[in-house]
JSON list of C-alpha atoms in Angstrom, two decimals:
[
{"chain": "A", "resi": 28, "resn": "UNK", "atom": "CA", "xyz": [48.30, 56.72, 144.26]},
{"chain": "A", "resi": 29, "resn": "UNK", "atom": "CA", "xyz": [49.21, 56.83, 148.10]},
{"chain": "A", "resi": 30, "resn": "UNK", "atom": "CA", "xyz": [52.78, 54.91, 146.83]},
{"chain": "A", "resi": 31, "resn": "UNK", "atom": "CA", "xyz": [53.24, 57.42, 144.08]},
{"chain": "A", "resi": 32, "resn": "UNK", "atom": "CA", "xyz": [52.79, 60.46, 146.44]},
{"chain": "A", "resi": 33, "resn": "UNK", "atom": "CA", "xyz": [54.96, 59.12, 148.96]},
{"chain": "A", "resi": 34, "resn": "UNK", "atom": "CA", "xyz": [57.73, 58.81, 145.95]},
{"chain": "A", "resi": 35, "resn": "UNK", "atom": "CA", "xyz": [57.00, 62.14, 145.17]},
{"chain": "A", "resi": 36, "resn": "UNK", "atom": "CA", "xyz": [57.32, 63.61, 148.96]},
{"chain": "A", "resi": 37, "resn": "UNK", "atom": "CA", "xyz": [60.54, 61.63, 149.39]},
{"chain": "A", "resi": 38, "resn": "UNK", "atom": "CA", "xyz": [61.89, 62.97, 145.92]},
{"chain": "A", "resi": 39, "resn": "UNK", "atom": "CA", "xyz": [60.72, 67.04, 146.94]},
{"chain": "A", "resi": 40, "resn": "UNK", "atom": "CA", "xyz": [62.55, 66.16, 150.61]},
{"chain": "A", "resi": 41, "resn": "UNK", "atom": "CA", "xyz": [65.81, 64.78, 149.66]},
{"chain": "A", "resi": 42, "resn": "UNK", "atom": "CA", "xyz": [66.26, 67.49, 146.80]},
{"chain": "A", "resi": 43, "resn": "UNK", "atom": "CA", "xyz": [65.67, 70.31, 149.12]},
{"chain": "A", "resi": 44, "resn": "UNK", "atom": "CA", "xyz": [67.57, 68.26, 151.74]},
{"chain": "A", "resi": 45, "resn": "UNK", "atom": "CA", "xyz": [70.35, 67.96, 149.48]},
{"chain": "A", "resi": 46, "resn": "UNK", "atom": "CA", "xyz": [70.35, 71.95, 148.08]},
{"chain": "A", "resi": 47, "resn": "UNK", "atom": "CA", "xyz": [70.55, 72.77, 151.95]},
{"chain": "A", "resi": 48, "resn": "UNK", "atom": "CA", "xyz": [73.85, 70.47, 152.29]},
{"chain": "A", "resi": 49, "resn": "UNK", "atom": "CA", "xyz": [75.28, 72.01, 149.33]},
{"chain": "A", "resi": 50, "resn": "UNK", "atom": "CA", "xyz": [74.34, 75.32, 150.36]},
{"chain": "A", "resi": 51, "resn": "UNK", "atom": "CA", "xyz": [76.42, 74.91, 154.20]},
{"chain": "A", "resi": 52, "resn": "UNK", "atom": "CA", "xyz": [78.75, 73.24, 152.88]},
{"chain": "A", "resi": 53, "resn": "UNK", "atom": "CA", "xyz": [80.02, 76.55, 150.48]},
{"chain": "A", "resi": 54, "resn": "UNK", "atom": "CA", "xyz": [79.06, 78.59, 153.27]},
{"chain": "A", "resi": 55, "resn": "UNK", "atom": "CA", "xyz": [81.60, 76.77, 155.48]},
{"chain": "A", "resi": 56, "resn": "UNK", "atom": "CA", "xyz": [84.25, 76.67, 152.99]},
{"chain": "A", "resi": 57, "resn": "UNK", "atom": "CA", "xyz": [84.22, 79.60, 152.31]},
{"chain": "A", "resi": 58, "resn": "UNK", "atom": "CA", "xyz": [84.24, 80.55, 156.05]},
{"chain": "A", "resi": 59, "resn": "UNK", "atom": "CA", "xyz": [86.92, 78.25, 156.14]},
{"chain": "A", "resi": 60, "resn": "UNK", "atom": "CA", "xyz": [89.37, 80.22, 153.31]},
{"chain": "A", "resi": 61, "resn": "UNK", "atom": "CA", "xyz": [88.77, 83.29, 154.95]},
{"chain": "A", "resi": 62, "resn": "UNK", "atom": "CA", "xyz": [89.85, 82.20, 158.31]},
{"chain": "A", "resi": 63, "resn": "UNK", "atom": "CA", "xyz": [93.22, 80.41, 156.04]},
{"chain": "A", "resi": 64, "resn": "UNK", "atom": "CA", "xyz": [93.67, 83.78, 154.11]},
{"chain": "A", "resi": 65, "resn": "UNK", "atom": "CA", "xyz": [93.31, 86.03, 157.04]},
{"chain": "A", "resi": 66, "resn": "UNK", "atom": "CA", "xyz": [96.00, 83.70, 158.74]},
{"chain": "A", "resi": 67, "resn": "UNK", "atom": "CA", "xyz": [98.29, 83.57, 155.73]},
{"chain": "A", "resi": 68, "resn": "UNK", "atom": "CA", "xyz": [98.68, 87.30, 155.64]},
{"chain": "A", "resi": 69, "resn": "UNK", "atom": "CA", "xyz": [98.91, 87.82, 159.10]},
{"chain": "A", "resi": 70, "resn": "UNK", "atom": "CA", "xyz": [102.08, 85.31, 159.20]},
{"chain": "A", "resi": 71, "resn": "UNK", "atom": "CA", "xyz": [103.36, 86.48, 155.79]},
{"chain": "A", "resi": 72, "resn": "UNK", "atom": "CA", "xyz": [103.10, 90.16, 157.47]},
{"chain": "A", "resi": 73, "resn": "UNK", "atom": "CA", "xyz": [105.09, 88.87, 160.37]},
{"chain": "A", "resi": 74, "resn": "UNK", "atom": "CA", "xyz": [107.94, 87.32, 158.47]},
{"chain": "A", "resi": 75, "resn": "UNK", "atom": "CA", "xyz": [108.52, 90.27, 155.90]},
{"chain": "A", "resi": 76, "resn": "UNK", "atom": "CA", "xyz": [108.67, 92.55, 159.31]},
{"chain": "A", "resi": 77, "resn": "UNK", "atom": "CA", "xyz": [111.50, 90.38, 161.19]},
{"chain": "A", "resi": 78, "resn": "UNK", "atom": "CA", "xyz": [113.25, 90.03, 157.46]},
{"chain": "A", "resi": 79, "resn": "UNK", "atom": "CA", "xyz": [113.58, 93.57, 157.46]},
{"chain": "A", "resi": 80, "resn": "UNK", "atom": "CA", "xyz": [113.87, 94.59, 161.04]},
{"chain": "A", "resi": 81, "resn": "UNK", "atom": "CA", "xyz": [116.78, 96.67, 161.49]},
{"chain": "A", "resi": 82, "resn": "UNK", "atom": "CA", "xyz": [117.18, 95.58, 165.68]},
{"chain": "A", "resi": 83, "resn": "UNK", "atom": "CA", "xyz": [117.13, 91.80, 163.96]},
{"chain": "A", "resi": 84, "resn": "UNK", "atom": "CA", "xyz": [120.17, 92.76, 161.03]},
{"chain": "A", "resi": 85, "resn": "UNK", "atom": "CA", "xyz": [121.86, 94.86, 163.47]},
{"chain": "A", "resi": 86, "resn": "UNK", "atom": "CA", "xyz": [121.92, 91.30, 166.10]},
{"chain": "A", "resi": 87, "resn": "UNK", "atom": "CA", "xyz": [122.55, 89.10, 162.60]},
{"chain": "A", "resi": 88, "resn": "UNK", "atom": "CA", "xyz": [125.83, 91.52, 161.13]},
{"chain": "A", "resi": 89, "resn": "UNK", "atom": "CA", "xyz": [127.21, 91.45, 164.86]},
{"chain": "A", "resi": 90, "resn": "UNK", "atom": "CA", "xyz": [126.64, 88.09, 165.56]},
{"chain": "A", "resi": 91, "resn": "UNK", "atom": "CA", "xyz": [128.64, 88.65, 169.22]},
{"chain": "A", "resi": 92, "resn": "UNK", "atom": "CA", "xyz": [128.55, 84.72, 170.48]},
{"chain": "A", "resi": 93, "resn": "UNK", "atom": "CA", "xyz": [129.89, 86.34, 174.02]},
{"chain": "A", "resi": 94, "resn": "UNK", "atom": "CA", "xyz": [126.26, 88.19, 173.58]},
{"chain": "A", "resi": 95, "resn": "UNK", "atom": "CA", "xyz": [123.91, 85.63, 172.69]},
{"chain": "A", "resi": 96, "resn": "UNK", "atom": "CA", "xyz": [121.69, 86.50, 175.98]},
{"chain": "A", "resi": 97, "resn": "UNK", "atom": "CA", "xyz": [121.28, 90.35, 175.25]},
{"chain": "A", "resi": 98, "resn": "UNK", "atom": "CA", "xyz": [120.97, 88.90, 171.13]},
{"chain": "A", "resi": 99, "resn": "UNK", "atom": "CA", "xyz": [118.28, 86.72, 172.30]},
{"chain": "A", "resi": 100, "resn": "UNK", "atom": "CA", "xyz": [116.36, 89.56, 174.51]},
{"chain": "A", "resi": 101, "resn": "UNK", "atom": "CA", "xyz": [117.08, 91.95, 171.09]},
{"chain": "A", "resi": 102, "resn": "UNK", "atom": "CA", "xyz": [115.20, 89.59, 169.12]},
{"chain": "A", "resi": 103, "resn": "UNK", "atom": "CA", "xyz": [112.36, 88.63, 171.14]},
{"chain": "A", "resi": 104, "resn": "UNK", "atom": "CA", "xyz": [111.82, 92.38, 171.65]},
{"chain": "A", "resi": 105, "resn": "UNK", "atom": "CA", "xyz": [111.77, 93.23, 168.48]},
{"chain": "A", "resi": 106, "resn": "UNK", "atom": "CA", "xyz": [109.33, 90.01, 167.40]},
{"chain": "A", "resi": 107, "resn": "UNK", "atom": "CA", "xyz": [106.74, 90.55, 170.44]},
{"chain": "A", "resi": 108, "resn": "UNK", "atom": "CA", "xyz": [106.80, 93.93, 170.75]},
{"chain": "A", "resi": 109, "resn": "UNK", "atom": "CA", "xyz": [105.66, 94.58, 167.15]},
{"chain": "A", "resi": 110, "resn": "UNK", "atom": "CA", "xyz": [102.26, 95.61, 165.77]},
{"chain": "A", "resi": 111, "resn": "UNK", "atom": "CA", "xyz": [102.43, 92.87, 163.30]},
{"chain": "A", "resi": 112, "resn": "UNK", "atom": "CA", "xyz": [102.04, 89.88, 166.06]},
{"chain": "A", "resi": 113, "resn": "UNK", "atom": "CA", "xyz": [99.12, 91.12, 167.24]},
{"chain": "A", "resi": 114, "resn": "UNK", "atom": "CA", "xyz": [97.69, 89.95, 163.65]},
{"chain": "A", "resi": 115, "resn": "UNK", "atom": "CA", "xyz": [98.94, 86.28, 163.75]},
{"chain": "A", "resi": 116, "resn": "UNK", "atom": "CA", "xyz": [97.08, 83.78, 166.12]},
{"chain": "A", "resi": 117, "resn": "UNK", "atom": "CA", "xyz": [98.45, 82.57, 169.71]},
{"chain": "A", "resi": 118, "resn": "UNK", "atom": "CA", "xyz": [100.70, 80.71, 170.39]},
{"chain": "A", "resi": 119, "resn": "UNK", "atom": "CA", "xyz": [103.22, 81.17, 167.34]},
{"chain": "A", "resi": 120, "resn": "UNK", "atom": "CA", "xyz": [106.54, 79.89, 167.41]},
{"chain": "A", "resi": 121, "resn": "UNK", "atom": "CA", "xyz": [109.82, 81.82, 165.52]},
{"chain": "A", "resi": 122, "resn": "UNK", "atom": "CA", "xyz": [113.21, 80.54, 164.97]},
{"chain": "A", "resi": 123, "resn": "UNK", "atom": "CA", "xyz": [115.96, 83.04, 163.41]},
{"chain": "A", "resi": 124, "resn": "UNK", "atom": "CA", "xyz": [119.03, 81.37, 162.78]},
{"chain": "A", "resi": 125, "resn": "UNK", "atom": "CA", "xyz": [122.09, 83.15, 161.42]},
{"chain": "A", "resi": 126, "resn": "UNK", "atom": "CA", "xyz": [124.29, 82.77, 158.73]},
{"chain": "A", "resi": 127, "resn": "UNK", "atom": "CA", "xyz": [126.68, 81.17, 161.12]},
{"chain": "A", "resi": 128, "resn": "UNK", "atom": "CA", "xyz": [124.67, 78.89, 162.77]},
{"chain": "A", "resi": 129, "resn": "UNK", "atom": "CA", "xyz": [123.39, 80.52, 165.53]},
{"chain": "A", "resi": 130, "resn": "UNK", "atom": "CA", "xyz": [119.86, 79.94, 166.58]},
{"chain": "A", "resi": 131, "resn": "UNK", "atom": "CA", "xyz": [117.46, 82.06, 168.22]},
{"chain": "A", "resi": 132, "resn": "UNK", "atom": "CA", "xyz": [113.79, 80.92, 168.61]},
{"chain": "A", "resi": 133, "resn": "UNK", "atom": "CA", "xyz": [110.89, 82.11, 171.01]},
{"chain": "A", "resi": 134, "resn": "UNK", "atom": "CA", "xyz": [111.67, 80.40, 174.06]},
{"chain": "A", "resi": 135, "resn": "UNK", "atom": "CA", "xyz": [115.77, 80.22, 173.90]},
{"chain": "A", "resi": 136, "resn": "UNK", "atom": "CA", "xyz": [118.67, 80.63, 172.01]},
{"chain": "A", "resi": 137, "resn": "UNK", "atom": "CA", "xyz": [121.71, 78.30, 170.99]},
{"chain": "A", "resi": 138, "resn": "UNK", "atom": "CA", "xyz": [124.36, 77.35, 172.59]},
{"chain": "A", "resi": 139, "resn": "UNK", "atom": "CA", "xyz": [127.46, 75.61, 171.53]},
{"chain": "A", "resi": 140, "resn": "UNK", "atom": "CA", "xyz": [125.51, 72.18, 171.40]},
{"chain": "A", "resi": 141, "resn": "UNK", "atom": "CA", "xyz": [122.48, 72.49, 172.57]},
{"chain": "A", "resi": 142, "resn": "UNK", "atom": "CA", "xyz": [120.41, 72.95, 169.04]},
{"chain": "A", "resi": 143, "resn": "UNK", "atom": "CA", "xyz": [122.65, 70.93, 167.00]},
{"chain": "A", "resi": 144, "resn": "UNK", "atom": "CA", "xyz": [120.30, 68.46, 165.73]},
{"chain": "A", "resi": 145, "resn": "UNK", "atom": "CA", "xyz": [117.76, 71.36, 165.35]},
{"chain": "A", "resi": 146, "resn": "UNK", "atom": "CA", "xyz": [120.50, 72.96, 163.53]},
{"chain": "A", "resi": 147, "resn": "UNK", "atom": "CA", "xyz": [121.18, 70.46, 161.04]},
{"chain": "A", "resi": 148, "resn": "UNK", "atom": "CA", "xyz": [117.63, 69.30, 160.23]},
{"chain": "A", "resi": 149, "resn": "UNK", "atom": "CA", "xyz": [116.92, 72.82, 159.46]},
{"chain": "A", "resi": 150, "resn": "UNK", "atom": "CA", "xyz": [120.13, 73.41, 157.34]},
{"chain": "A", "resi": 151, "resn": "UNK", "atom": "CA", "xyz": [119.74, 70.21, 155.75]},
{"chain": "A", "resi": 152, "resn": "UNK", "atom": "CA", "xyz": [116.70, 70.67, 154.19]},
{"chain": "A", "resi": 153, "resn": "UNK", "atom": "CA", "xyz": [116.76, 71.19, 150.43]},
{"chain": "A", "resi": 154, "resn": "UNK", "atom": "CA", "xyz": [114.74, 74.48, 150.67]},
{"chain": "A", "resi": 155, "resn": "UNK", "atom": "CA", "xyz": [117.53, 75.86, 153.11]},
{"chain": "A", "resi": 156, "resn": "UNK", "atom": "CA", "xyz": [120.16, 75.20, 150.78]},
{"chain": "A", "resi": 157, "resn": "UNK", "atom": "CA", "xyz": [118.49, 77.37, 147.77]},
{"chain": "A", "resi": 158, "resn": "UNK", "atom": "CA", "xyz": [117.42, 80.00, 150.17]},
{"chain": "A", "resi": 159, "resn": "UNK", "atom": "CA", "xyz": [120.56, 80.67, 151.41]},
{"chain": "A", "resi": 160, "resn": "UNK", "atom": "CA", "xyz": [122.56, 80.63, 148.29]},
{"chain": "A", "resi": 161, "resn": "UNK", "atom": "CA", "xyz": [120.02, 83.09, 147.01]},
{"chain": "A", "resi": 162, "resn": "UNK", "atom": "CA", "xyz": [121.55, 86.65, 146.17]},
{"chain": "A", "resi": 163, "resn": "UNK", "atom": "CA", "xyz": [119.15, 88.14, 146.96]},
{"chain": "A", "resi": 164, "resn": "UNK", "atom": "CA", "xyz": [115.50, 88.46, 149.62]},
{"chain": "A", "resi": 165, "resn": "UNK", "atom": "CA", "xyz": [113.66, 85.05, 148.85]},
{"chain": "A", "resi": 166, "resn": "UNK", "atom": "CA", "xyz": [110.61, 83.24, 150.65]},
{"chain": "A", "resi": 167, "resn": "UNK", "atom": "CA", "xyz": [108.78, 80.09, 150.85]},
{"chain": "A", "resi": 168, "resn": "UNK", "atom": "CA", "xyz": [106.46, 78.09, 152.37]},
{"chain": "A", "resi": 169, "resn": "UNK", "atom": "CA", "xyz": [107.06, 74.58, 153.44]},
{"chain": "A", "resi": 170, "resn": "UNK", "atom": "CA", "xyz": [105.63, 71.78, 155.39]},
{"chain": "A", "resi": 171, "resn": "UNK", "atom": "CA", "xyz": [108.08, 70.33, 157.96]},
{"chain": "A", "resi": 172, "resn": "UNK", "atom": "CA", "xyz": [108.46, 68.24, 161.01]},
{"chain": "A", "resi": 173, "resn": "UNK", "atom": "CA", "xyz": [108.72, 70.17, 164.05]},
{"chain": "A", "resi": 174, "resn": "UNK", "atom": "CA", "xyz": [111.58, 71.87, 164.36]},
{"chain": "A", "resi": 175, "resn": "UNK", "atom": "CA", "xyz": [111.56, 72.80, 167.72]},
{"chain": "A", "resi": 176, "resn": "UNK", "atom": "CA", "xyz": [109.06, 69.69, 169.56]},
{"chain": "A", "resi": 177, "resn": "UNK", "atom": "CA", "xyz": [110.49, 66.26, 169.22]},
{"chain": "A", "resi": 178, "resn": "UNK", "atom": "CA", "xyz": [106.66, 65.35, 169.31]},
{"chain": "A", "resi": 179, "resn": "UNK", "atom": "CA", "xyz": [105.12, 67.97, 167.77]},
{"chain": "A", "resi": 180, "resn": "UNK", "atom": "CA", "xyz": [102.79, 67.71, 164.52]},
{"chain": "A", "resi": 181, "resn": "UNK", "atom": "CA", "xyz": [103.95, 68.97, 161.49]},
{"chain": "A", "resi": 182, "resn": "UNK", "atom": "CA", "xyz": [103.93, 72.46, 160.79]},
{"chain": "A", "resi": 183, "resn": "UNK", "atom": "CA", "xyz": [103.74, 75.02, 158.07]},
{"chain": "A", "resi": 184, "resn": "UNK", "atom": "CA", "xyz": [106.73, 77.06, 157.90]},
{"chain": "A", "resi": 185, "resn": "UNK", "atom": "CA", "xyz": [106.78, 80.37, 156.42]},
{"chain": "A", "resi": 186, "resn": "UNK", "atom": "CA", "xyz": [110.43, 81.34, 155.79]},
{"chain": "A", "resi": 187, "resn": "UNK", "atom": "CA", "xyz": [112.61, 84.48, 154.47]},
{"chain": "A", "resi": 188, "resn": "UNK", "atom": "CA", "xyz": [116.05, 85.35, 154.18]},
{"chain": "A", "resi": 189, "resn": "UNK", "atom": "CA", "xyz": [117.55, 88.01, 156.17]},
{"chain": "A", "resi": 190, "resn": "UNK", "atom": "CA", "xyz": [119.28, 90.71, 153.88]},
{"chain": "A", "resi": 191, "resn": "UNK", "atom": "CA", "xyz": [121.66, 93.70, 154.98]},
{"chain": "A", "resi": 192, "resn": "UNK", "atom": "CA", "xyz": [122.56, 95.21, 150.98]},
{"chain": "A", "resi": 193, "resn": "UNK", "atom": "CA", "xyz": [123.88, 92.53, 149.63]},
{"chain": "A", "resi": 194, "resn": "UNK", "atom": "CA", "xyz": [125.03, 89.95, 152.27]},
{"chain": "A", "resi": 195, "resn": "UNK", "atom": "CA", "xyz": [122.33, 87.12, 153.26]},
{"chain": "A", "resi": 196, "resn": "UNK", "atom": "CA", "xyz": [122.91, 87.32, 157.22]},
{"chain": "A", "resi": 197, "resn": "UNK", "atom": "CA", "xyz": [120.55, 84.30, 157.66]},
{"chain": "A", "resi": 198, "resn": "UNK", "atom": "CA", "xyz": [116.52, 83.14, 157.82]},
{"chain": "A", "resi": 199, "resn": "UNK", "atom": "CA", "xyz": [113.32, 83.31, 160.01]},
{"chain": "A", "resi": 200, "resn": "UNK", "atom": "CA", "xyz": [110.87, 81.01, 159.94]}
]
């Protein structure tokens, strides 16, 4: 009897044991998707705001190389100073590159040389290709190398064209 009652108690234990694991563990995923949804949105938010920014066309359709400092300042202006950003979790990185291959990104901009590999791994890619022959406002999500960091993780890129009526003036991600 003493054998059979232990069986018993063990049985009753891991059962409840096991509902309680089961019961955290869709508790914390679903903790989890919120946190990933709530994320999502805020960097989706951010990217359809620079797509459509006029300050960002108006530096894209000018595309001044003799201005790429007050470009750059534009830019990041427009970006930081947004209501959007405060949505998306610190720190964030940006990169806007134009039509013509000018770069701008959070922390600099290009110059003649200095983001050329950067430059071509980003218009290399297969999903830069369709985007910008697109005629008209497309976006994706991709998982890439850093762009930016030589030693850098991957990252999730979210990515739009940059539209002024009818001409594709170039992509943030």
């Amino acid at each position: 009897p003493l054998v059979i009652l232990g069986t018993m108690a063990n049985s009753i234990a891991t059962s409840v044991l096991e509902e309680k694991i089961a019961f955290l563990s869709r508790k914390t995923l679903e903790n989890l998707t919120m946190f990933i949804s709530r994320d999502v949105q805020s960097y989706m938010s951010l990217l359809f705001y620079c797509s459509r920014n006029s300050n960002i066309i108006e530096t894209l359709k000018s595309n001044d190389s003799s201005q790429l400092i007050a470009n750059y300042y534009t830019i990041r202006k427009s970006i930081i100073q947004s209501d959007v950003v405060r949505q998306v979790s610190y720190p964030f990185q940006y990169i806007v590159i134009s039509n013509k291959g000018v770069m701008y990104t959070n922390s600099d901009y290009s110059q003649v040389g200095s983001y050329d590999m950067t430059i071509k791994a980003i218009t290399g890619q297969p999903w830069y290709k369709e985007m910008e022959k697109s005629p008209s406002r497309n976006h994706a999500i991709v998982l890439s190398d850093n762009l930016l960091f030589t030693k850098g993780d991957r990252q999730v890129y979210f990515i739009s064209t940059i539209f002024s009526e009818f001409e594709n003036l170039g992509m943030v991600l």
